[in-house]
Amino acid sequence: MTPPGLTFLAPHGAPILVPMPVPAASTATAGLGHNSARIVLSSCALGMCAGVASSSRKRRTARLADVSGSSLAVRELDEPDVGKFVPKMRALQNQAELLRSGELRQVIETMKSLRKSELKGAISEVDELLAALIGAIQGLRDSAQSSGEFREQLAGLDLSEAKPKKDKGRAARKEGVETMMEVHVVGLSHHSAPVEVRQKLAVAEAKWNEYAQDLVLYAKTSNGYVVPEAAVLSTCNRFELYFASPELKKYSAIECVHAFLREQSGLSQEELDPYLFTFTGHDAINHLFEVSSGLDSLVLGEAQILAQVKACHGHCISKADDEEETVPGAGGKIVAKMLNAGIRIGKLVRTRTKIGKGSVSVSSAAVELMISRSMADLRKPASKVQVGIIGAGKMSRLLLLALFSKHPDIKVVLVNRSVEKAEAVLKDDMVKARGGTNATVAGMDSMFDVMKQSDVVFTATGSEVPIIHPKDVEGRELPLMLVDISVPLNVAKGCEDVENVASYSVDDLQKVVQANAQKRAAEVEKARKIIGDEVGKFKVWQASQGAVPYLAALQAMAERIRTTETEKLSNKLQGLHEKERASVDKLTRHIVDQIFRPIYYSMKEDENMEEKKEKIWALKKMFKLEPVYKRGALAQESSCTDCDYEGPESRGQLKP
C-alpha cells in the first residue's frame, strides 16, 4: 500500500515522493491540529500541481494524498509550456517558505497553547513535512537545471528577480508625486471629421472661456478638480480642448472631457468618438506646436492659425471684469505656458523655414478656388466677375486681402449687419494698400439683392444656422458660385443641386491647396525638427513644476526655523538698533537661501521626467514635506501647481 504522501514527476527524472506522516493522536484537540495541518498542506499540494510541467508538453499525473486517510485522490493537469514552469516553480518555493514561517507557524502556536502531550509529536511531524516539501521543490529545480533550456530561463529569472522589486519601488515613488501635472488635447479637425460633425462642437470665440469654465466644473469631484486647467480653440477647421490634469488622474480626466463633449454636442458616443483624437504628454505638446506652425492646417503653413492660438492664449489667461461681465479664463499656469510656447514656436518655424510661402490661408484658398473654377462654373474670367461677401469679420478681411492681391480693381460688395463695421474693414490700411477702388458696402437687408447681382458669393458670418437655402437661389438665369468658408455652415445643403448654382464648402478647399502643399513639403521636415527640439525643452520645464510646491514647502519650513531661532535669541538682541536688527535678519535669510540654492537649481536641470520624479520624491521624503500651493481653491483641491521659482538671477528664491 502506498504510504500517504504527495507524488509527482520531475521534468527529467524519476517520481518524487514527499512522505506525509499522520499523527496517531485521537483526541478532539488532536483533531484540531490535524484539520489545521490538512488545510495548509492541501493548499501547498494544489499549488505544487499547478506548477509542475515538462519540456515534452505531455500530460502527466499528480497525486494528492488525503491527509486524513490512506486513500489517494488523483487528478490530471494540463501542463503549461517550459516558459511557464520555471516562474511557477520559483513562486511555489517562495510560497512554501512563507507558509512555513507564516500560516503554519500560527497553527503550531495554537497547538502549543493547548499544552496537550498528544500533540507534541504532531507539531514536529507537521514541521518536518513542510521542510520535506520545500526540499522536494528544490529537487525539482536542480532536476530542471540539467536541461539547457531550463537553465537559461532560471538564470534569466534570477537576474531579473531583484529588478521588479526595484522597479516596483521606483514606480510607487513616482506615483506618490501627486504634484506632477500632465497636458492633454482632445478634439477633431478637417483631417477626419466632416463639417457636419465639426459644427456640432463649434464654439464662438466670445464663449470660449465660459465653455472652459463649464468643463472645469463638470469634472469636479469630491476629491477635487479632475480637469483644473482648460482652454478652447475653435476655428472653421478644428475644435480642440487643451487641458491639464494631475498625472495620477490623467485617465479619468480624458474620460470626463469625452463625456462633456458628448453632452455639449448632443451626439452619442458612437456618433462622436470615431472622429475625436486624443493626445497626452509629449504628443499633446507636439500637436499644439505643429498646429501653431501651420503644419496641421487645411492650408499648409497658413498664418491665420497662429493668430487663433494667440487668441486662445489671451482668453485662457484673461481675468474677470465685473463691469463688462466677462468670464475669466481657466487656463492655469501649465496650459497657459504651453500655449505661449506654441505661439513662440509658430513664429520661430515661419522665420527659419519657408513653410508660409504661397497661398497659406483658407481665405486665399477660397480665392484660388474661385479663380480656378470661374470659367467652368461661370463661363467668364475671374477678373470680370462681380463678388459679394457676406460678413465683415476676420475671415472676410483676409478674403479681401487675397482677392485684391490677385485683382485690385475687381467689383466687390461687402454685406454686413453693421454697415459701419464693413466700411471700417474696407478702410483698413492693409486692405486699401492692395486695392478696393470698386468695393462698396451694404446692410444685411440687401443680402438677397446683392446675391442676384453677383457671380460669386462668399459667406463668412458667425451665424450658427444657414442663412442661404435652396429656395433663395432658385430660378437664376445667370450662373452663381457659392463659396462657404464658415463653420457652422452658412449655406444649407441642397444648394449645390439647384440649376445654375455651384456650391462649395471649406471641405472642398482641400483640392485647391494640394499643389501648394507639395511645394512646401520639403520645409515640413525642417519645421518638425525645430518642433521636436522645443517639445523636449518644454517637457523639462513641465517636469520642474512638480517640484515647485515642495520647494515652497521647503522654503516655508526653513523660514519657520529661522524665525523660531531668531525669537529664542530675542533677549540677547535687545541692545541692537533697528538697522542692526534688519542686518541680522537679512544675514540669516541670505544664509538660508545659500544653503538651499543647489536644491532649487537642481530641480531646473535638463533631465527626463522619470529622473525628475525620483528627485522630487527624494526631496519630499528627506524633509517630510507636504506640498504648499500659492493660492486659489482650484489649485489646492487639484494639486495644480500655481507658483514658480526664478532662475539664477534671483538666486533660486521662490516667487511670492
XYZ file of C-alpha atoms in Angstrom:
656
model
C 0.000 0.000 0.000
C 1.388 3.370 -0.941
C 2.049 5.468 2.125
C 0.187 8.758 2.415
C 2.090 11.445 0.681
C 2.418 13.685 -2.337
C 3.703 12.006 -5.503
C 4.747 13.984 -8.583
C 7.113 13.646 -11.500
C 10.179 15.774 -12.057
C 10.592 17.131 -15.597
C 13.626 14.991 -16.353
C 13.744 12.466 -13.578
C 12.096 9.764 -11.528
C 8.953 10.246 -9.457
C 9.500 12.099 -6.202
C 7.523 11.121 -3.126
C 7.140 13.525 -0.237
C 6.147 11.493 2.856
C 3.224 12.907 4.780
C 3.242 11.404 8.289
C -0.025 11.349 10.176
C -0.008 11.601 13.977
C -1.700 8.861 15.878
C -3.451 11.206 18.278
C -7.179 10.580 18.560
C -8.429 13.239 20.896
C -10.650 16.143 19.822
C -7.849 18.602 20.324
C -5.562 16.474 18.202
C -8.226 16.642 15.519
C -7.892 20.385 15.601
C -4.204 20.039 14.843
C -4.853 17.558 12.065
C -7.510 19.763 10.463
C -5.294 22.831 10.563
C -2.393 20.960 9.076
C -4.638 19.405 6.433
C -5.858 22.836 5.264
C -2.349 24.168 4.966
C -0.904 21.095 3.277
C -3.809 20.891 0.813
C -3.120 24.422 -0.389
C 0.562 23.559 -0.792
C -0.230 20.407 -2.735
C -2.652 22.153 -5.092
C -0.099 24.897 -5.736
C 2.531 22.280 -6.484
C 0.295 20.566 -9.034
C -0.369 23.861 -10.767
C 3.367 24.444 -11.144
C 4.509 21.055 -12.458
C 5.458 20.936 -16.143
C 7.902 19.385 -18.605
C 9.530 20.341 -21.887
C 7.778 17.482 -23.674
C 4.370 19.155 -23.046
C 2.782 15.772 -22.288
C 0.025 15.244 -19.781
C 1.324 13.919 -16.502
C -0.455 12.857 -13.341
C -0.092 14.469 -9.937
C -1.379 12.540 -6.973
C -2.599 14.302 -3.905
C -2.703 12.378 -0.690
C -5.689 12.733 1.571
C -4.056 13.605 4.881
C -6.987 12.256 6.891
C -6.721 8.735 5.452
C -4.758 6.388 3.272
C -6.762 6.831 0.049
C -5.289 8.931 -2.761
C -7.160 11.466 -4.865
C -5.863 11.573 -8.422
C -6.378 14.500 -10.798
C -4.880 15.199 -14.180
C -3.451 18.563 -15.012
C -2.688 20.137 -18.373
C 0.953 21.061 -18.268
C 1.983 24.528 -19.420
C 5.000 25.042 -21.576
C 8.558 25.322 -20.363
C 8.428 29.086 -20.129
C 5.585 28.971 -17.602
C 7.047 26.178 -15.485
C 10.159 27.918 -14.212
C 8.485 31.047 -12.741
C 5.751 28.926 -11.169
C 8.330 26.636 -9.591
C 10.125 29.601 -8.042
C 6.854 31.148 -6.903
C 5.807 27.852 -5.318
C 9.067 27.593 -3.436
C 8.603 31.124 -2.099
C 5.006 30.350 -1.136
C 6.048 27.289 0.813
C 8.677 29.256 2.706
C 6.133 31.939 3.567
C 3.643 29.298 4.584
C 6.122 27.645 6.878
C 7.030 30.930 8.555
C 3.543 32.424 8.472
C 0.279 30.491 8.435
C 1.720 27.219 9.689
C 3.564 28.973 12.492
C 0.248 30.373 13.683
C -1.277 26.872 13.632
C 1.692 25.481 15.544
C 1.493 28.233 18.148
C -2.201 27.495 18.599
C -1.419 23.835 19.072
C 1.332 24.629 21.582
C -1.020 26.753 23.614
C -3.230 23.727 24.186
C -0.433 22.061 26.193
C -1.521 18.564 25.152
C 1.156 15.922 25.259
C -0.606 14.036 22.475
C 0.118 16.877 20.050
C 3.845 17.160 20.609
C 4.611 14.533 18.016
C 2.182 16.147 15.528
C 3.911 19.504 15.841
C 7.324 18.168 14.910
C 5.873 15.951 12.181
C 3.996 18.805 10.509
C 7.090 20.999 10.515
C 9.159 18.105 9.156
C 6.568 17.538 6.451
C 6.726 21.102 5.190
C 10.524 21.041 5.281
C 10.389 17.932 3.094
C 8.045 19.698 0.695
C 10.444 22.612 0.336
C 13.286 20.177 -0.217
C 11.295 18.426 -2.936
C 10.738 21.719 -4.696
C 14.461 22.386 -4.598
C 14.946 18.923 -6.070
C 12.675 19.890 -8.924
C 14.767 22.984 -9.505
C 18.003 21.010 -9.514
C 16.491 18.495 -11.934
C 15.306 21.271 -14.207
C 18.798 22.758 -14.297
C 20.028 19.663 -16.114
C 18.199 20.992 -19.165
C 19.953 23.780 -21.033
C 16.651 25.482 -21.854
C 15.529 25.430 -18.225
C 18.937 26.545 -17.035
C 18.820 29.527 -19.329
C 15.375 30.537 -18.100
C 16.307 30.046 -14.468
C 19.375 32.230 -14.920
C 17.219 34.900 -16.509
C 14.753 34.622 -13.656
C 17.493 35.004 -11.071
C 18.915 38.065 -12.781
C 15.536 39.742 -13.148
C 14.156 38.797 -9.759
C 15.572 41.828 -7.995
C 14.658 44.222 -10.778
C 10.872 44.009 -10.460
C 11.198 44.803 -6.779
C 13.352 47.803 -7.552
C 11.169 48.932 -10.444
C 8.074 48.439 -8.331
C 9.554 50.667 -5.681
C 10.506 53.271 -8.230
C 7.014 53.175 -9.712
C 5.490 53.616 -6.287
C 7.721 56.596 -5.603
C 6.858 58.217 -8.899
C 3.167 57.631 -8.382
C 3.479 59.288 -4.996
C 4.458 62.640 -6.535
C 0.936 63.985 -6.614
C 2.047 67.450 -7.745
C 3.045 66.330 -11.229
C 0.724 67.713 -13.917
C 0.152 66.279 -17.392
C -1.141 68.050 -20.504
C -3.688 66.715 -22.978
C -5.617 67.721 -26.064
C -8.927 66.302 -27.249
C -10.626 67.490 -30.410
C -11.439 66.990 -34.045
C -10.327 68.638 -37.258
C -10.750 68.713 -41.006
C -8.456 65.678 -41.294
C -11.045 63.190 -40.072
C -14.292 64.909 -39.113
C -16.795 66.177 -41.699
C -18.042 69.716 -41.358
C -21.432 68.476 -40.115
C -19.731 66.989 -37.030
C -17.332 69.894 -36.535
C -20.140 72.391 -36.408
C -21.795 70.405 -33.607
C -18.819 71.239 -31.382
C -18.017 74.686 -32.741
C -17.898 77.408 -30.072
C -17.999 81.143 -30.792
C -14.861 82.911 -29.573
C -16.901 85.071 -27.187
C -17.920 81.873 -25.348
C -14.540 80.132 -25.179
C -13.967 80.994 -21.511
C -17.496 80.084 -20.493
C -17.105 76.722 -22.214
C -13.758 76.079 -20.485
C -15.159 77.009 -17.075
C -18.121 74.689 -17.647
C -15.683 71.845 -18.328
C -13.707 72.557 -15.152
C -16.891 72.485 -13.054
C -18.228 69.441 -14.902
C -15.130 67.467 -13.957
C -15.168 68.476 -10.293
C -15.475 65.628 -7.773
C -15.448 65.314 -4.010
C -11.693 64.726 -4.290
C -11.052 67.939 -6.179
C -10.893 69.084 -9.789
C -10.101 66.352 -12.281
C -9.553 68.983 -15.008
C -8.307 72.115 -13.213
C -6.995 73.875 -16.348
C -8.656 74.128 -19.756
C -8.612 76.295 -22.879
C -10.729 76.217 -26.038
C -9.559 76.644 -29.627
C -12.450 76.609 -32.085
C -11.972 77.591 -35.735
C -13.619 76.809 -39.033
C -11.422 73.733 -39.486
C -10.903 72.431 -35.974
C -12.211 72.225 -32.441
C -9.678 71.479 -29.704
C -9.664 71.447 -25.914
C -6.249 71.865 -24.323
C -6.265 70.891 -20.659
C -4.045 69.793 -17.807
C -4.739 67.359 -15.005
C -2.873 65.836 -12.076
C -0.834 62.996 -13.554
C -2.497 60.499 -11.222
C -5.894 61.485 -12.654
C -4.986 61.664 -16.335
C -7.171 58.778 -17.495
C -10.241 59.946 -15.613
C -9.615 63.482 -16.924
C -9.743 62.295 -20.539
C -12.926 60.329 -19.851
C -14.512 63.416 -18.280
C -13.687 65.527 -21.333
C -15.135 62.934 -23.707
C -18.340 62.770 -21.676
C -18.537 66.572 -21.529
C -18.205 66.852 -25.316
C -20.952 64.298 -25.845
C -23.227 66.264 -23.557
C -22.454 69.594 -25.221
C -22.786 68.319 -28.788
C -25.829 66.128 -28.253
C -24.022 63.304 -30.054
C -23.806 59.767 -28.751
C -20.517 58.007 -28.095
C -20.892 56.030 -31.325
C -21.533 59.225 -33.295
C -18.741 61.349 -31.834
C -15.851 59.160 -30.632
C -14.785 57.896 -34.097
C -13.947 61.481 -35.063
C -12.194 62.552 -31.856
C -8.443 62.467 -31.418
C -6.725 62.431 -28.019
C -3.071 63.221 -27.318
C -1.315 63.195 -23.952
C 2.026 64.464 -22.699
C 4.715 64.695 -25.373
C 2.201 64.045 -28.163
C -0.137 66.807 -26.943
C 2.664 69.377 -26.850
C 3.937 68.287 -30.252
C 0.417 68.573 -31.688
C -0.017 72.142 -30.435
C 3.356 73.204 -31.807
C 2.502 71.702 -35.207
C -0.870 73.444 -35.163
C 0.613 76.850 -34.350
C 3.275 76.334 -37.034
C 0.640 75.639 -39.684
C 1.668 72.002 -40.225
C -1.769 70.693 -39.251
C -3.826 73.270 -41.153
C -6.012 72.729 -44.177
C -3.654 75.100 -45.972
C -0.100 74.097 -45.050
C 1.740 76.929 -43.349
C -1.228 79.269 -43.029
C -0.615 82.257 -40.768
C -4.176 82.678 -39.536
C -3.970 79.723 -37.144
C -1.127 81.412 -35.263
C -3.385 84.380 -34.566
C -6.072 81.971 -33.379
C -3.652 80.281 -30.958
C -2.758 83.760 -29.694
C -6.451 84.409 -29.120
C -6.762 81.092 -27.273
C -3.856 82.040 -25.023
C -5.270 85.513 -24.441
C -8.628 84.130 -23.397
C -7.231 81.469 -21.076
C -5.196 83.990 -19.034
C -7.842 86.740 -19.010
C -9.234 87.948 -15.687
C -12.842 88.609 -14.751
C -14.146 92.112 -15.416
C -17.227 92.894 -13.344
C -18.023 95.992 -15.357
C -18.122 94.138 -18.676
C -19.346 90.892 -17.050
C -16.618 88.874 -18.721
C -15.881 85.261 -17.764
C -12.288 84.653 -16.597
C -10.080 82.180 -18.374
C -9.496 78.688 -16.982
C -6.075 78.132 -18.499
C -3.950 77.930 -15.376
C -0.173 78.006 -15.391
C 0.622 74.803 -17.291
C -1.839 75.280 -20.170
C -1.072 78.995 -20.466
C 2.658 78.307 -20.633
C 2.123 75.612 -23.255
C 0.005 77.919 -25.436
C 2.532 80.721 -25.055
C 5.284 78.323 -26.105
C 3.145 77.323 -29.094
C 2.958 80.957 -30.219
C 6.722 81.335 -29.947
C 7.342 78.107 -31.891
C 4.887 79.154 -34.593
C 6.857 82.343 -35.156
C 10.183 80.516 -34.989
C 9.173 77.953 -37.631
C 7.970 80.639 -40.030
C 11.186 82.587 -39.535
C 13.552 79.648 -40.091
C 11.634 77.889 -42.881
C 9.638 78.780 -45.980
C 6.569 76.939 -44.751
C 4.396 80.029 -45.167
C 5.269 80.899 -48.741
C 2.405 80.992 -51.249
C -1.313 80.601 -50.575
C -1.431 79.904 -46.856
C -4.924 80.719 -45.552
C -8.424 79.377 -46.012
C -9.457 82.733 -47.418
C -6.683 82.771 -50.019
C -7.503 79.158 -50.922
C -11.131 80.222 -51.448
C -9.946 82.927 -53.861
C -7.820 80.384 -55.730
C -10.861 78.121 -55.957
C -12.865 80.955 -57.484
C -10.099 81.700 -59.989
C -9.650 78.050 -60.981
C -13.414 77.376 -61.366
C -14.670 80.693 -62.803
C -14.535 79.636 -66.464
C -16.059 76.211 -65.817
C -18.819 77.356 -63.455
C -19.453 80.965 -64.587
C -18.184 80.994 -68.179
C -16.198 84.196 -67.605
C -12.662 85.028 -66.356
C -12.169 85.767 -62.666
C -11.149 89.360 -63.342
C -14.594 90.075 -64.808
C -16.809 88.571 -62.120
C -18.772 90.559 -59.572
C -18.273 89.403 -55.991
C -20.493 89.553 -52.933
C -19.010 88.900 -49.492
C -21.411 88.303 -46.606
C -19.870 89.075 -43.231
C -17.209 91.580 -42.158
C -15.105 89.634 -39.688
C -11.506 88.414 -39.762
C -12.180 85.838 -42.467
C -13.725 88.454 -44.751
C -10.797 90.793 -44.203
C -8.362 88.031 -45.212
C -10.600 87.246 -48.173
C -10.398 90.857 -49.361
C -6.610 90.866 -48.953
C -6.274 87.711 -51.071
C -8.816 88.938 -53.624
C -7.276 92.391 -54.110
C -3.801 90.840 -54.296
C -4.942 88.995 -57.443
C -7.392 91.554 -58.861
C -7.128 95.016 -57.221
C -9.983 96.517 -59.273
C -12.498 93.676 -59.007
C -16.096 94.662 -58.135
C -16.985 93.727 -54.552
C -19.958 94.394 -52.297
C -19.304 93.731 -48.593
C -22.562 92.876 -46.800
C -22.821 93.085 -43.021
C -25.354 93.751 -40.288
C -23.266 96.749 -39.189
C -22.522 98.888 -42.241
C -20.045 100.926 -40.176
C -18.010 97.813 -39.425
C -17.999 96.851 -43.114
C -16.738 100.309 -44.028
C -14.009 100.009 -41.396
C -12.817 96.769 -42.987
C -12.556 98.408 -46.416
C -10.671 101.322 -44.863
C -8.139 99.018 -43.216
C -4.637 100.148 -44.210
C -3.545 96.750 -45.497
C -6.780 96.284 -47.471
C -6.560 99.746 -49.018
C -2.908 99.145 -49.916
C -3.886 96.165 -52.091
C -6.929 97.597 -53.874
C -10.638 98.079 -53.355
C -11.381 101.011 -55.619
C -14.542 99.240 -56.827
C -15.632 97.973 -53.413
C -18.840 99.078 -51.663
C -20.837 98.070 -48.585
C -24.465 97.129 -47.900
C -26.641 96.077 -44.964
C -27.983 92.556 -44.351
C -31.434 93.608 -45.548
C -29.893 93.918 -49.032
C -28.227 90.491 -48.978
C -30.511 88.768 -51.497
C -30.420 91.775 -53.860
C -26.613 91.665 -53.766
C -26.712 87.912 -54.462
C -28.878 88.432 -57.572
C -26.325 90.861 -58.983
C -23.247 88.770 -58.084
C -21.465 85.996 -59.939
C -19.648 84.757 -56.813
C -20.864 84.945 -53.217
C -18.533 84.214 -50.294
C -20.164 83.622 -46.891
C -18.157 84.203 -43.718
C -20.537 85.060 -40.872
C -20.779 83.838 -37.293
C -24.340 82.563 -37.724
C -24.963 79.186 -36.107
C -27.631 78.292 -38.698
C -27.614 78.516 -42.519
C -28.565 81.899 -43.919
C -28.851 80.777 -47.568
C -31.233 77.961 -48.566
C -32.024 76.295 -51.918
C -35.221 78.328 -52.351
C -33.139 81.530 -52.110
C -31.112 80.708 -55.226
C -33.706 79.014 -57.424
C -34.791 80.475 -60.782
C -31.492 82.167 -61.627
C -30.800 82.825 -65.293
C -27.088 83.510 -64.782
C -24.717 81.046 -63.091
C -23.854 81.554 -59.416
C -20.885 80.277 -57.411
C -21.354 79.943 -53.644
C -18.186 79.554 -51.551
C -18.938 78.944 -47.855
C -15.899 79.338 -45.610
C -17.905 79.412 -42.376
C -18.277 76.843 -39.614
C -21.112 76.285 -38.801
C -22.182 76.330 -42.431
C -23.889 79.449 -43.795
C -25.086 77.686 -46.967
C -27.634 74.921 -46.441
C -27.346 71.515 -48.038
C -29.218 71.182 -51.302
C -27.999 74.453 -52.834
C -25.490 72.509 -54.926
C -28.400 70.676 -56.573
C -30.090 73.875 -57.788
C -29.730 74.540 -61.515
C -27.082 77.123 -62.440
C -25.628 77.051 -58.902
C -22.216 75.664 -57.909
C -21.791 75.435 -54.137
C -18.520 74.802 -52.261
C -17.708 74.472 -48.546
C -14.442 74.515 -46.575
C -14.040 70.781 -47.239
C -13.789 71.461 -50.980
C -10.772 73.703 -50.453
C -8.568 70.666 -49.813
C -8.140 70.029 -53.529
C -7.134 73.625 -54.148
C -4.311 73.637 -51.639
C -2.682 70.298 -52.508
C -0.437 71.827 -55.156
C 0.828 74.489 -52.750
C 1.390 71.854 -50.078
C 3.680 69.860 -52.382
C 5.865 72.917 -52.942
C 6.306 73.366 -49.201
C 6.695 69.674 -48.342
C 10.493 69.979 -48.173
C 10.138 72.618 -45.472
C 7.970 70.391 -43.304
C 10.881 68.230 -42.139
C 12.857 71.315 -41.152
C 9.873 72.574 -39.190
C 9.372 69.241 -37.418
C 12.995 69.128 -36.316
C 12.645 72.561 -34.741
C 9.409 71.480 -33.076
C 10.964 68.271 -31.732
C 13.757 70.190 -30.025
C 11.314 72.659 -28.489
C 8.994 69.925 -27.205
C 11.905 68.484 -25.242
C 12.639 71.866 -23.671
C 9.037 72.335 -22.643
C 8.932 68.880 -21.048
C 11.928 69.804 -18.904
C 10.130 72.914 -17.695
C 6.899 70.977 -17.146
C 8.673 68.345 -15.060
C 10.263 71.023 -12.893
C 6.831 72.380 -11.962
C 6.074 69.269 -9.945
C 8.836 70.352 -7.575
C 7.532 73.876 -7.030
C 5.010 73.086 -4.237
C 7.703 71.102 -2.411
C 10.238 73.892 -2.864
C 7.642 76.279 -1.441
C 7.143 73.913 1.499
C 10.904 73.670 1.987
C 11.269 77.423 1.976
C 8.383 77.771 4.446
C 9.979 75.191 6.734
C 13.336 76.979 6.577
C 11.655 80.298 7.304
C 9.909 78.835 10.353
C 13.218 77.525 11.662
C 14.919 80.850 11.015
C 12.251 82.926 12.755
C 11.976 80.480 15.674
C 15.694 80.527 16.332
C 15.782 84.302 15.997
C 12.997 84.666 18.562
C 14.872 82.433 21.003
C 17.725 84.940 20.917
C 15.484 87.988 21.031
C 16.510 88.819 24.600
C 20.172 88.894 23.595
C 19.379 91.095 20.594
C 17.510 93.758 22.553
C 20.500 96.053 22.542
C 20.613 96.251 18.744
C 19.299 99.223 16.820
C 16.639 98.752 14.125
C 19.216 98.880 11.337
C 21.356 96.293 13.102
C 18.311 94.037 13.617
C 17.499 94.393 9.915
C 21.077 93.434 9.035
C 20.890 90.317 11.225
C 17.566 89.392 9.640
C 18.986 89.894 6.156
C 22.052 87.832 7.050
C 20.023 84.862 8.287
C 17.783 84.996 5.216
C 20.809 85.042 2.968
C 22.338 82.047 4.773
C 19.140 80.026 4.330
C 18.958 80.963 0.641
C 22.565 79.968 0.059
C 22.036 76.606 1.735
C 19.040 75.720 -0.434
C 20.241 77.250 -3.705
C 21.702 73.953 -5.011
C 18.341 72.252 -4.448
C 16.465 74.971 -6.349
C 18.865 74.801 -9.260
C 18.884 71.023 -9.259
C 15.145 70.966 -9.976
C 15.725 73.014 -13.129
C 18.333 70.708 -14.586
C 17.817 69.253 -18.054
C 16.712 65.703 -17.276
C 13.890 63.392 -18.224
C 10.577 63.086 -16.412
C 11.485 59.896 -14.561
C 14.670 61.346 -13.103
C 12.789 64.475 -12.095
C 10.147 62.415 -10.293
C 12.828 60.496 -8.408
C 14.421 63.761 -7.303
C 11.098 65.256 -6.195
C 10.258 62.109 -4.249
C 13.635 62.213 -2.526
C 13.099 65.874 -1.598
C 9.648 65.084 -0.223
C 10.795 62.137 1.901
C 14.070 63.669 3.054
C 12.408 66.742 4.586
C 8.976 65.134 5.208
C 7.304 67.838 3.120
C 3.687 68.340 2.241
C 3.135 70.424 -0.922
C 2.337 74.115 -0.458
C 0.309 75.862 -3.161
C 0.447 79.533 -3.805
C -3.207 80.490 -3.971
C -6.666 79.519 -5.146
C -9.014 76.749 -4.138
C -8.761 75.337 -7.625
C -5.026 74.764 -7.262
C -5.286 73.409 -3.737
C -8.006 70.903 -4.478
C -6.487 69.640 -7.677
C -2.771 69.536 -6.805
C -2.328 72.095 -9.582
C 0.952 73.993 -9.420
C 0.415 77.715 -9.435
C 3.676 79.062 -8.135
C 7.126 79.282 -9.599
C 10.749 79.804 -8.780
C 13.087 82.064 -10.659
C 16.413 81.443 -12.315
C 19.982 82.261 -11.284
C 19.371 85.983 -11.446
C 17.173 85.728 -8.315
C 19.451 83.234 -6.557
C 16.843 80.481 -6.556
C 14.210 82.210 -4.479
C 10.565 81.328 -4.937
C 8.285 83.932 -6.388
C 5.964 85.465 -3.780
